[in-house]
Coordinates of C-alpha atoms and ligand atoms in Angstrom, one line a residue:
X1 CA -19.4 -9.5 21.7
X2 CA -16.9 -6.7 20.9
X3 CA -17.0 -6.4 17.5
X4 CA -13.5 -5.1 15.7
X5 CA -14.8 -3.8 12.7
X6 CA -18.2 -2.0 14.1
X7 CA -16.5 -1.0 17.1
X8 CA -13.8 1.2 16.2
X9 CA -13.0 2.0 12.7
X10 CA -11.3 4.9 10.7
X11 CA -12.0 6.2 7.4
X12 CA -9.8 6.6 4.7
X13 CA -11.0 9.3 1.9
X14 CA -9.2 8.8 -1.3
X15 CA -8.3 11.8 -2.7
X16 CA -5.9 9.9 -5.6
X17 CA -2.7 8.8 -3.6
X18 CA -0.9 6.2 -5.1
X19 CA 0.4 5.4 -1.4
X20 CA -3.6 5.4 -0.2
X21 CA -3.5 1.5 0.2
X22 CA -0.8 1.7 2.5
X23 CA -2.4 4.1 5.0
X24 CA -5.3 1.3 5.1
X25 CA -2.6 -0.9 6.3
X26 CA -0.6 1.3 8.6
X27 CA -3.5 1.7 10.4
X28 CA -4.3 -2.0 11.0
X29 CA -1.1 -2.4 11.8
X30 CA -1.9 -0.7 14.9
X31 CA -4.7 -2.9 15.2
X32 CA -7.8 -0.5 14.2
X33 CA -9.7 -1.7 11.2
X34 CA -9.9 1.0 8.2
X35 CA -11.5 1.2 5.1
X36 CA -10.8 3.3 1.8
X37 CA -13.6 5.2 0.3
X38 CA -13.8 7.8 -2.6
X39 CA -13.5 11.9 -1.5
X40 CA -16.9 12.2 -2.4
X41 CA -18.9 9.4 -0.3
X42 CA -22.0 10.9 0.8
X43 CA -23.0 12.6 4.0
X44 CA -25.3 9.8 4.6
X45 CA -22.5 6.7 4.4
X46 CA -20.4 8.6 6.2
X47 CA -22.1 9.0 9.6
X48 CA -23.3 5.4 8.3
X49 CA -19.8 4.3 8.7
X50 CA -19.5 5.9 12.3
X51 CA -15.9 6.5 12.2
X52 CA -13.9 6.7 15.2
X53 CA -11.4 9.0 13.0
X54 CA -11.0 10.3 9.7
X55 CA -7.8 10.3 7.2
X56 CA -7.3 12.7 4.1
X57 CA -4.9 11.1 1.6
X58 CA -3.0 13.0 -0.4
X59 CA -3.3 13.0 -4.0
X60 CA -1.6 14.2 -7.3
X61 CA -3.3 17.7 -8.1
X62 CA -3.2 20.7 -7.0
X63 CA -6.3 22.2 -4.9
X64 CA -6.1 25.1 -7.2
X65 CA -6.6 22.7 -10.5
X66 CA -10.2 23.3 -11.9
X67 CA -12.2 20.2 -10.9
X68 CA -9.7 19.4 -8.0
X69 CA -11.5 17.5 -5.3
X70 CA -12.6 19.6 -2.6
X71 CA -12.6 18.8 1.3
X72 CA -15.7 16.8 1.5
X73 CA -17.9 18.7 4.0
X74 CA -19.1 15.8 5.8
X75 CA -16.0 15.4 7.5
X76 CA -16.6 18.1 9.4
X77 CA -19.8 18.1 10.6
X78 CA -18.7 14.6 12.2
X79 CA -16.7 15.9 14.9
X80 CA -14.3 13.1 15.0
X81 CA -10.6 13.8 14.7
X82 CA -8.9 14.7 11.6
X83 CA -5.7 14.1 9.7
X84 CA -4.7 15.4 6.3
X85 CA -1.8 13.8 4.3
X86 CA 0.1 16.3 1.9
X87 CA -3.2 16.9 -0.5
X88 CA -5.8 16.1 2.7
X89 CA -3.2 18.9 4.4
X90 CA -3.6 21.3 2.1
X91 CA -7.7 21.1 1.6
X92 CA -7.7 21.8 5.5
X93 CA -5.4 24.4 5.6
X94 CA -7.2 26.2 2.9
X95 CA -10.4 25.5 4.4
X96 CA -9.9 27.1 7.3
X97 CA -8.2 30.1 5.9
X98 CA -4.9 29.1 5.3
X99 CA -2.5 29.3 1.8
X100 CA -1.5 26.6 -0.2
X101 CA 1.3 27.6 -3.2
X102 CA 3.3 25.8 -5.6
X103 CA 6.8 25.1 -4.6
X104 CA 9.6 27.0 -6.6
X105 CA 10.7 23.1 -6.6
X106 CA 8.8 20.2 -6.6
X107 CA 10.1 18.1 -3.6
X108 CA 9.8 14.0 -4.0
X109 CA 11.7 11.9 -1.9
X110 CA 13.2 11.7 1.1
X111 CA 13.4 15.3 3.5
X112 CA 14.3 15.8 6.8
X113 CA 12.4 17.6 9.5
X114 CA 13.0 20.1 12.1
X115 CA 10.4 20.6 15.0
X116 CA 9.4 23.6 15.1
X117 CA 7.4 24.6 18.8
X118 CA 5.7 22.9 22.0
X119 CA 1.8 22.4 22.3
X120 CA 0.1 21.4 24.4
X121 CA -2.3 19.8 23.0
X122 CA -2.4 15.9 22.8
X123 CA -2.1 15.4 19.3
X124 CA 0.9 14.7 16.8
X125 CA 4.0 16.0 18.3
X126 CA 3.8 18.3 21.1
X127 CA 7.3 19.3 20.5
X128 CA 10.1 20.3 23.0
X129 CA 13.4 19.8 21.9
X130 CA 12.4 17.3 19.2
X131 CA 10.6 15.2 21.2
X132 CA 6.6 14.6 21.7
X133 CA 5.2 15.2 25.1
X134 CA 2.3 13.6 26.0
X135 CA 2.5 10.0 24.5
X136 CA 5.6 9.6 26.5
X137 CA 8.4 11.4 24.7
X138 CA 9.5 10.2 21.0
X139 CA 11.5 11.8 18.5
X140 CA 10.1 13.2 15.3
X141 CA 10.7 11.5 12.2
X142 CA 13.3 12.9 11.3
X143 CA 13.6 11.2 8.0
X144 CA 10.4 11.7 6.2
X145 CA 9.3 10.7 2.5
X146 CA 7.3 14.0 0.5
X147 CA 6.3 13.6 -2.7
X148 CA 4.6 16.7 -3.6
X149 CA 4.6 20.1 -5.9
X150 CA 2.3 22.4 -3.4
X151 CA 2.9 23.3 0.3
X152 CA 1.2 25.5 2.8
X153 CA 2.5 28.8 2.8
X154 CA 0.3 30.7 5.4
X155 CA -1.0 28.3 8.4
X156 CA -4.8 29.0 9.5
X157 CA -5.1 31.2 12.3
X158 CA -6.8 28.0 14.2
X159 CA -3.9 25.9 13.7
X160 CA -0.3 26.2 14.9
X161 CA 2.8 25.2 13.4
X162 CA 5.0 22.1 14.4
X163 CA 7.2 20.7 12.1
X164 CA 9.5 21.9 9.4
X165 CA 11.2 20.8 6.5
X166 CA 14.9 21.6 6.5
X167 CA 14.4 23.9 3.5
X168 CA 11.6 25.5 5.2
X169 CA 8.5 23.7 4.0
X170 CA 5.7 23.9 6.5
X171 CA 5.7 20.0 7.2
X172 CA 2.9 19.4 10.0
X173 CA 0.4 21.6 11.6
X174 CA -2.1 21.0 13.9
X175 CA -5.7 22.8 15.6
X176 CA -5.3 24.3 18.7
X177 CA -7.9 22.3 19.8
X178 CA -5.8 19.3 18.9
X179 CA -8.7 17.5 16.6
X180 CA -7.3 17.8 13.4
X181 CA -3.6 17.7 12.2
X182 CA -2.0 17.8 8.7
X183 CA 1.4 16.8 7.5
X184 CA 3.2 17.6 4.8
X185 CA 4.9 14.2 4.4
X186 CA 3.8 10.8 3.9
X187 CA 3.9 8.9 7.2
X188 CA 2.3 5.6 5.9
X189 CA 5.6 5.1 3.6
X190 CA 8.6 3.0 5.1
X191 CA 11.2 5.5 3.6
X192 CA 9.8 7.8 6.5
X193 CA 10.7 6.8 10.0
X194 CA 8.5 6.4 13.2
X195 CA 6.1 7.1 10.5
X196 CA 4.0 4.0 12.4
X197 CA 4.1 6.1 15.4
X198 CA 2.6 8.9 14.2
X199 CA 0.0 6.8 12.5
X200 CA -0.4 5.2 16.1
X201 CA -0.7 8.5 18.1
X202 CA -3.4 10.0 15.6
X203 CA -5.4 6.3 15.5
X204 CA -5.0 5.3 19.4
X205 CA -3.9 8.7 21.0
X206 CA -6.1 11.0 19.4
X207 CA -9.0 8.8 18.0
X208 CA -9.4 7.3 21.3
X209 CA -9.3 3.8 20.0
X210 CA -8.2 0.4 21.7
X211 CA -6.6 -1.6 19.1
X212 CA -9.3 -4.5 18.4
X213 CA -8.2 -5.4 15.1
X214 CA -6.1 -8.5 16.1
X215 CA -6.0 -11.7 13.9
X216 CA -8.3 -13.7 17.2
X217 CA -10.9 -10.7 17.0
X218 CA -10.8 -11.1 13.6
X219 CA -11.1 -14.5 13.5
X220 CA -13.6 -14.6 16.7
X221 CA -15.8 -11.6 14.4
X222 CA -15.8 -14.0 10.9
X223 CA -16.5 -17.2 12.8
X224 CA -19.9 -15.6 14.5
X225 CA -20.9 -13.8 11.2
X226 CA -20.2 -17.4 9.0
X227 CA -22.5 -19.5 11.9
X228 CA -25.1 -16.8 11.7
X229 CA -25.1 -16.6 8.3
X230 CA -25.0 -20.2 7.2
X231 CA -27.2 -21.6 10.2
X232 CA -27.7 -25.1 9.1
X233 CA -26.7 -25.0 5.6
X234 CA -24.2 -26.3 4.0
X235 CA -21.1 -24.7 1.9
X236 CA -19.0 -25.7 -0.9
X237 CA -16.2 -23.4 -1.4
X238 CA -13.0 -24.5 -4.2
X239 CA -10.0 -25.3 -2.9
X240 CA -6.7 -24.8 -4.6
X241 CA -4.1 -24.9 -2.1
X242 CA -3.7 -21.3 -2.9
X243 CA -3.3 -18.9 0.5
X244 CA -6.5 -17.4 0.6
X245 CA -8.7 -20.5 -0.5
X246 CA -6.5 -22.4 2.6
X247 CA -7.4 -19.7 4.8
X248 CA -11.1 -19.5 3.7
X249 CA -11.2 -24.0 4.4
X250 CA -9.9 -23.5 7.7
X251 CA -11.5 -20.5 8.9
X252 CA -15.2 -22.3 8.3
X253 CA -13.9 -25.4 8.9
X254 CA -13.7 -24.3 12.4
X255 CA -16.5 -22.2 12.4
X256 CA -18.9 -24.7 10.7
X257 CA -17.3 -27.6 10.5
X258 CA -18.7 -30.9 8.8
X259 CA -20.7 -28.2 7.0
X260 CA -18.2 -27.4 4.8
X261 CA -17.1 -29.3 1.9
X262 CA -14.2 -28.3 0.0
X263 CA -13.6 -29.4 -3.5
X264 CA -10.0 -29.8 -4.6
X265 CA -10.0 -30.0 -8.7
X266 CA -6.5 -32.4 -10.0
X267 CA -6.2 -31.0 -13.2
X268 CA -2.8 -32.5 -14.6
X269 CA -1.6 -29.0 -14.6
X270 CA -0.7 -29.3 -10.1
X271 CA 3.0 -29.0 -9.2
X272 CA 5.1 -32.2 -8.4
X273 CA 3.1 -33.7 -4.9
X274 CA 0.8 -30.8 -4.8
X275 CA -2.5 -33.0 -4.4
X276 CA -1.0 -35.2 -2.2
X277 CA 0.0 -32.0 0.5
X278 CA -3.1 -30.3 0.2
X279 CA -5.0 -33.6 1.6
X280 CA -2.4 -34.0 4.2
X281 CA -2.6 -30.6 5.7
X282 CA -6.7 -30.3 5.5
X283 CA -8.1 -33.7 5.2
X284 CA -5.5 -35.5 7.3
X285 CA -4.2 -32.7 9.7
X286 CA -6.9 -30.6 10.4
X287 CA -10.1 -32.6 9.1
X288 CA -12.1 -30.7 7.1
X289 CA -13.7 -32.4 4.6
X290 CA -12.5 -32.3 1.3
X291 CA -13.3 -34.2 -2.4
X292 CA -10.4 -34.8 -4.0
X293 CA -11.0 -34.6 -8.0
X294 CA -8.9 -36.7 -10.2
X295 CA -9.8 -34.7 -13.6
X296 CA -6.2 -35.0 -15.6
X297 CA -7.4 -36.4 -18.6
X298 CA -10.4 -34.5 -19.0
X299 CA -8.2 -31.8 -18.9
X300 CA -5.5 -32.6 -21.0
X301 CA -7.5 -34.0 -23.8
X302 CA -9.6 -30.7 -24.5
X303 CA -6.3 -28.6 -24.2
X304 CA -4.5 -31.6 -26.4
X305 CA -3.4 -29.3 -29.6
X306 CA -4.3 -26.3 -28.1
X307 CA -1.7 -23.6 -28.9
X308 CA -3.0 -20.2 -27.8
X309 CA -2.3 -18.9 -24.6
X310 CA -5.5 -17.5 -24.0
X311 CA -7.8 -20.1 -25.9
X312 CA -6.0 -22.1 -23.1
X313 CA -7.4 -19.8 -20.1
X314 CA -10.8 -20.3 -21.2
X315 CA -10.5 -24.6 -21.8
X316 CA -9.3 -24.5 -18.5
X317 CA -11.6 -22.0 -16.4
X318 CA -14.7 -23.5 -18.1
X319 CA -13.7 -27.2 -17.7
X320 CA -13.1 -26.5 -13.8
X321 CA -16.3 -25.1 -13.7
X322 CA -17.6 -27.8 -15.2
X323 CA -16.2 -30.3 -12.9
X324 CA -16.5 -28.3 -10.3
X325 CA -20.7 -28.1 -10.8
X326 CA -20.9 -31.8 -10.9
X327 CA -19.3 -32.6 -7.8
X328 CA -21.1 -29.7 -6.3
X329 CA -24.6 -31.5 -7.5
X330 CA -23.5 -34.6 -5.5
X331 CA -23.5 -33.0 -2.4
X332 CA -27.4 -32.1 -0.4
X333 CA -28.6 -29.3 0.9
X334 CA -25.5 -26.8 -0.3
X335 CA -26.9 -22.8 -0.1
X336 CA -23.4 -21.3 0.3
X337 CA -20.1 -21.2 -2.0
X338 CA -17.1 -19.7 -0.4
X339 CA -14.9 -17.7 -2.0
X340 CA -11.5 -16.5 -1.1
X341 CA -11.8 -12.4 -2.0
X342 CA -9.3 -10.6 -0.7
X343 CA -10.0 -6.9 0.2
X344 CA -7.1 -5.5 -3.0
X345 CA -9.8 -7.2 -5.5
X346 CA -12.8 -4.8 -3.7
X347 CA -10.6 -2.0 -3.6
X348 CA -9.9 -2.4 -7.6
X349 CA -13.0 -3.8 -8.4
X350 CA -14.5 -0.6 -6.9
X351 CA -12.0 1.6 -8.5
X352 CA -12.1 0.4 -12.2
X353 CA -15.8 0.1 -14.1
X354 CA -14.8 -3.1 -16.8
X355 CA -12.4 -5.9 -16.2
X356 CA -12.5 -6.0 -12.2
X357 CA -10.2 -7.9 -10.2
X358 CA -13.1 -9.6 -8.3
X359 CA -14.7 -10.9 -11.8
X360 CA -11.3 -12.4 -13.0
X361 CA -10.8 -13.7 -9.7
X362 CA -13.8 -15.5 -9.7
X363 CA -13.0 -16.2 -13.3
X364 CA -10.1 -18.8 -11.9
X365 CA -12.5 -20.2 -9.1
X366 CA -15.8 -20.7 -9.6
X367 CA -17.3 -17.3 -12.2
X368 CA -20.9 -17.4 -12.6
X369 CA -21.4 -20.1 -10.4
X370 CA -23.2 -18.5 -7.6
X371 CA -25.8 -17.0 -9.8
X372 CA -26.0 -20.4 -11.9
X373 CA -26.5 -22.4 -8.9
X374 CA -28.5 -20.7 -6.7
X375 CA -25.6 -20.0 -4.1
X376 CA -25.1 -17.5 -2.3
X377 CA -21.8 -16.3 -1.4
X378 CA -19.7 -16.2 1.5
X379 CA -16.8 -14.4 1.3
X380 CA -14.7 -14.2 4.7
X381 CA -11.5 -12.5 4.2
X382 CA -13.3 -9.7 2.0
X383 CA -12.1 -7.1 4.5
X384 CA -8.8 -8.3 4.8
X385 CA -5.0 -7.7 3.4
X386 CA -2.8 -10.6 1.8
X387 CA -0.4 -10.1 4.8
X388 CA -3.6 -10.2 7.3
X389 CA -5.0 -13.1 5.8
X390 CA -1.5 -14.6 6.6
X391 CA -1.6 -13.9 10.3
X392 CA -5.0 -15.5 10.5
X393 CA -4.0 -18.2 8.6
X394 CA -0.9 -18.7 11.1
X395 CA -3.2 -18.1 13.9
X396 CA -5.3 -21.0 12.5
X397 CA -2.5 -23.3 12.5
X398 CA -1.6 -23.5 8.9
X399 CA 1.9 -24.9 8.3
X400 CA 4.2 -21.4 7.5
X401 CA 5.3 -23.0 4.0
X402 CA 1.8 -22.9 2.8
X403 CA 1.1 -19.3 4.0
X404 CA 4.3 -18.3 2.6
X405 CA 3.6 -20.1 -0.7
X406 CA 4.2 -17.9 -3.5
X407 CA 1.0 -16.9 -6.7
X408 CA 0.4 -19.9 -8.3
X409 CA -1.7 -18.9 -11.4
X410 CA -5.3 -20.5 -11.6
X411 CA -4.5 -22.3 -15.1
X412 CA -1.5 -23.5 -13.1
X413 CA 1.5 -25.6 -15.6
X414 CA -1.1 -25.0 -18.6
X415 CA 0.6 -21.2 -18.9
X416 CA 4.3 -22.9 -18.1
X417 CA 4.0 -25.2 -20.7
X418 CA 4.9 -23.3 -23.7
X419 CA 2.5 -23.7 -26.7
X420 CA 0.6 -27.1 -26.1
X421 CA -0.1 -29.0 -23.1
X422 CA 1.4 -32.7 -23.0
X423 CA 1.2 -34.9 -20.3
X424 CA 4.9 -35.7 -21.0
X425 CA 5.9 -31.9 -20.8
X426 CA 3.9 -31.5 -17.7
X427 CA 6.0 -34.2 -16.0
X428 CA 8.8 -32.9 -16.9
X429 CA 8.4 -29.5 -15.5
X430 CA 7.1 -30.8 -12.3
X431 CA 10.6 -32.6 -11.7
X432 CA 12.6 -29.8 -12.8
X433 CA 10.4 -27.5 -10.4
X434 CA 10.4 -29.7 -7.7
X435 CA 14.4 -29.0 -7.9
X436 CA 14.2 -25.6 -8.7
X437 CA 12.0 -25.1 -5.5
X438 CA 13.8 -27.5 -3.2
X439 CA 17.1 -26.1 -4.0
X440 CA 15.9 -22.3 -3.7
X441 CA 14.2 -23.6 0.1
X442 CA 17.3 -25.1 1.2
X443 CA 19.5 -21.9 0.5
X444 CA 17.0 -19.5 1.7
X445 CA 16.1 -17.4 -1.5
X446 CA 12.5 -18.6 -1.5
X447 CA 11.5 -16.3 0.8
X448 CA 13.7 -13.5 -0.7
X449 CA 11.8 -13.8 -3.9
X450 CA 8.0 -12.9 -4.3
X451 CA 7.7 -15.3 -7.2
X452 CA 9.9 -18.2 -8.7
X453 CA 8.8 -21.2 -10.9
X454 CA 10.1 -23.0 -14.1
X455 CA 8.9 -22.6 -17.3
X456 CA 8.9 -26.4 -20.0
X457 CA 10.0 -24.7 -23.7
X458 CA 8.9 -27.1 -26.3
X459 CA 12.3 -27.1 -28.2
X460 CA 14.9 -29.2 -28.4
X461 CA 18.6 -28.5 -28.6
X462 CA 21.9 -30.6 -28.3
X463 CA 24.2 -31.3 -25.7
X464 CA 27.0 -33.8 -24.8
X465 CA 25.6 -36.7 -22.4
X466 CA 28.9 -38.6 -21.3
X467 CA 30.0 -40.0 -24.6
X468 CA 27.3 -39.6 -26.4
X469 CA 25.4 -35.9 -27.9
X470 CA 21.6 -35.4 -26.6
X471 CA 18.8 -33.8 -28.2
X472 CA 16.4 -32.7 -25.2
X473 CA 14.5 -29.8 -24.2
X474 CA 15.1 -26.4 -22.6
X475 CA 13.5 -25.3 -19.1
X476 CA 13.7 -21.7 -18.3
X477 CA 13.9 -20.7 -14.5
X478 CA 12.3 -17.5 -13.6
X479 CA 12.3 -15.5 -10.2
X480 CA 11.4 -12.2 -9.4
X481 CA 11.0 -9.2 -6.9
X482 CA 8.1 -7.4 -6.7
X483 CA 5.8 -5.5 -4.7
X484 CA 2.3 -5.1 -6.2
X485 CA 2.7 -7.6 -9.6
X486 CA 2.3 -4.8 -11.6
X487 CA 6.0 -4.2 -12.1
X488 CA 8.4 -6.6 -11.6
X489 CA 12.9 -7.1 -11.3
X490 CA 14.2 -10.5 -11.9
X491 CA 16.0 -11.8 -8.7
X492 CA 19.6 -11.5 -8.7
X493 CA 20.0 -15.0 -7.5
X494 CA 23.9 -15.7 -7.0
X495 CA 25.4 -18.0 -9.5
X496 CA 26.8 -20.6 -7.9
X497 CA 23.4 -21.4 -6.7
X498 CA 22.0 -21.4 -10.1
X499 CA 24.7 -23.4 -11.1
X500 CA 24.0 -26.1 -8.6
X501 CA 20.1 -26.0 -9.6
X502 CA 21.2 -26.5 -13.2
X503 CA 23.3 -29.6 -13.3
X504 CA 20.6 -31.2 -10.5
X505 CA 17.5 -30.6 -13.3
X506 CA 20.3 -31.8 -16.2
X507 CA 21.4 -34.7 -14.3
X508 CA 18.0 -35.9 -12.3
X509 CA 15.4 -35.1 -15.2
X510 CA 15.5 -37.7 -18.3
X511 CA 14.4 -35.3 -21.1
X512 CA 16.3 -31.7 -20.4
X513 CA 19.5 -30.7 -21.6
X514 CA 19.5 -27.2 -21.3
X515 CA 18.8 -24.8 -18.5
X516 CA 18.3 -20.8 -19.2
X517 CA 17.5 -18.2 -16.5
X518 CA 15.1 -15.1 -17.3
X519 CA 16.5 -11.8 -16.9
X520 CA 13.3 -9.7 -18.3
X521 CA 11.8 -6.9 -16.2
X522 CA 8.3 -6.4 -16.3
X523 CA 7.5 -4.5 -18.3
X524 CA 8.8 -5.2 -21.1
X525 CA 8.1 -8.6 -20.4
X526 CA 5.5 -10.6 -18.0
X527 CA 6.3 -12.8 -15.2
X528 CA 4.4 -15.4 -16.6
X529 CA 5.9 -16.7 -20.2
X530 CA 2.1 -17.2 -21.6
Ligands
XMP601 P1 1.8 -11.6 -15.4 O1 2.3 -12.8 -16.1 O2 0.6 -11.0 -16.0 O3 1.5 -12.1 -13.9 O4 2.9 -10.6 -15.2 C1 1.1 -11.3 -12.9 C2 0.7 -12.2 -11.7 O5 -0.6 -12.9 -12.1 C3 -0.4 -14.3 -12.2 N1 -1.1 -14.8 -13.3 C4 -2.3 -15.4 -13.3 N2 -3.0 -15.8 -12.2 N3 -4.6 -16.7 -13.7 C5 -4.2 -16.5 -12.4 O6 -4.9 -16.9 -11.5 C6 -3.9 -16.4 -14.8 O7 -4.3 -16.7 -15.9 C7 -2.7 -15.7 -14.6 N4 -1.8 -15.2 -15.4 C8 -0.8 -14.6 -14.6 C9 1.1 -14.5 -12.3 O8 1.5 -15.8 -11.8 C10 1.6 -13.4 -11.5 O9 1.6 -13.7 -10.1

């Protein structure tokens, strides 16, 4: 079976990029699986790895910094092809004999780029006139992204010059023998164009590779590893209705089928319907077998006077656990727990030595429970990235609106719900969310916002109710823009539209009166109110 991970695969050494991420991506965007491994991985894991072709990243030093990482010898002795990204450019140019200064001025943002000569060699741009020869011609980008305070100012005598910033940066060279290639730029950012080709050409053209990383070889690769591993076992694995825990039920659900039981916790704290959809799609729809969990009051009476925010986290992360054990116990002959671990929590759980994403991950789900229970763990979509786990959910005939659900935190309404959980408070945000949501679907903003939900605020304050004044509580609406979570811009959403939502959640929900809309950035603020 052609396997699209051990078959073809490119390394990415981390030299410190904050844009190394999205050179893993670029480059399964052109359908060749890569991984990200630190500059200094061993001689040993590297011909281990066996990859088809190597990537430098750039990084924030300066080569000439003491203690700057140095060109990891190992990629050499491999033979495979090459390419250096702005600091992964200058460690080969210096390698071989080249100079690398500091720029009078440090250059960061966009540039544009002048070709500078025809080679003949098949690898980047083998320029004449601007265009590439050899893949069939294509422009260079012209319009490239640099974010950098050193350049190359004397090219090795093995390599030859082929690009050009217009204020006379040396922007790309390459070998003569065509193996190895360096840019000055950053072609895995969007802000450079064709920056995807030239990714492409390096990965297909000169690594030789075929494009295997598809979401059906993907799929096709986790199916045969889940059967072997699993034999006749049986799994558990927590669903939550969540993208990744979806995908995770019906990957194995195909590959394993009645072997897999998925356990779907109610904890009082699930949006307007949210039970009710999640059986639809898997137990109805696509029949994988799942236990519902009707745990609402065992839930809301351990968090009943509970103020703090965090003393909430814990009630309810160790009272889903506990639930979560005993329906467990009920089922025979369980060996496995599936878990949905995205590749982002490897990445940072390898990068950062205390509080790893993987840990608070598992933290929501199921912490601890592998080791407690004597499970082992079966984490499918640990090489993947959220938008690839998407396409293989698609692929797996997952309705769109679930794929393209926004985060819904583990402790779910509990960190809406200002202050303490009621049952009464939790109803009343789901109504006012349903709204909210419906209202941002219908006018297509949903999918221009990377986050949106309501927020219940346990005060009351008066309004006029027909003839009468009310005194009612206040929901907050909150939508943002983001890219990584980290950082955050509330949504500009257009007025009349919040207008609309407003008077629908005053008019429809017996117990609001008031309707605010969050304008905090994060930072200062969070996008979550608790
Ligand atoms: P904050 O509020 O920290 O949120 O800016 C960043 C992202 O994390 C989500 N979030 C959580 N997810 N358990 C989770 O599973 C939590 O306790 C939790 N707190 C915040 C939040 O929804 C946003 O997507």
């Amino acid at each position: 079976m052609i396997d699209p991970i051990h078959d073809e695969k490119i390394l990415i050494l981390d030299y410190g990029s904050q844009y190394t991420q999205l050179i893993a991506r670029r480059v399964r965007e052109v359908q060749v699986y890569s991984e990200i491994h630190p500059h200094s991985m061993s001689k040993e894991a590297i011909l281990a790895f066996n990859p088809k072709g190597i990537i430098l990243s750039g990084g924030h030093r300066s080569v000439y910094d003491p203690g700057a990482p140095d060109l990891n010898p190992a990629v050499l002795a491999l033979g495979v092809p090459v390419l250096g990204i702005c600091y992964g450019m200058h460690l080969l140019a210096r390698h071989y004999g080249g100079e690398v200064k500091p720029s009078q001025t440090r250059e960061y943002g966009p540039a544009t780029l002048w070709p500078d000569a025809l080679y003949p060699v098949p690898f980047p741009n083998f320029l004449k006139q601007g265009h590439v020869v050899g893949f069939g011609a294509r422009p260079l980008p012209n319009k490239v992204w640099m974010s950098h305070g050193d350049h190359v100012t004397q090219i090795p005598n093995s390599f030859q010059l082929f690009a050009k910033s217009d204020n006379g940066i040396v922007a790309g060279i390459v070998s003569k023998d065509g193996r190895m290639a360096g840019v000055q730029f950053h072609p895995e950012v969007n802000h450079t164009e064709n920056g995807e080709q030239l990714i492409h050409d390096f990965v297909h053209g000169l690594c030789g590779c075929r494009g295997l990383w598809t979401p059906q070889g993907v799929i096709e690769r986790e199916i045969a590893i889940a059967r072997q591993k699993v034999g006749q076992d049986h799994v558990i694995l927590g669903l939550s209705g969540g993208v990744d825990s979806s995908v995770v039920a019906a990957l194995l659900h195909r590959a394993i089928g009645s072997q897999l039981t998925c356990i779907f916790v109610d904890n009082g704290l699930l949006r307007l319907n949210e039970g009710d959809e999640v059986m639809a799609t898997f137990a109805q729809h696509l029949g994988v077998k799942v236990v519902r969990v009707g745990a609402e009051e065992r839930f809301l009476s351990r968090l009943r006077g509970v103020t703090d925010p965090e003393q909430k986290r814990k009630i309810i992360g160790h009272t889903f656990i506990e639930v979560f054990e005993e329906e467990a116990h009920k089922i025979a002959g369980v060996r496995w727990l599936a878990q949905g671990t995205i590749y982002p929590d490897v990445i940072e759980s390898a990068g950062s030595k205390t509080a790893t994403a993987t840990t608070i991950k598992s933290h929501h789900n199921v912490g601890g429970l592998p080791e407690k229970m004597g499970l082992a763990l079966l984490e499918p979509l640990r090489e993947l990235f959220k938008d690839e786990v998407r396409q293989i959910g698609l692929e797996l005939g997952l309705p769109p609106r679930m794929i393209h659900r926004h985060p819904f935190p583990g402790p779910g309404l509990g960190v809406r719900i200002l202050g303490e959980v009621r049952k009464e408070f939790a109803d009343l945000l789901r109504q006012a969310d349903a709204i909210y949501m419906e209202e941002l679907y219908n006018s297509g903003h949903y999918q221009k916002t990377d986050q949106a939900f309501a927020v219940f605020l346990p005060v009351k304050s008066v309004g006029v109710m027909g003839d009468g004044r009310s005194y009612e509580y206040v929901v907050a609406l909150r939508a943002i823009e983001t890219k990584d979570y980290m950082t955050a811009a509330y949504y500009p959403m257009p007025h009349e539209l919040l207008a609309r939502i407003a008077r629908r959640i005053i008019n429809e929900v017996q117990g609001i009166n008031r309707v605010t809309y969050d304008i905090t950035s994060k930072p200062p603020g969070t996008i979550e109110w608790e």
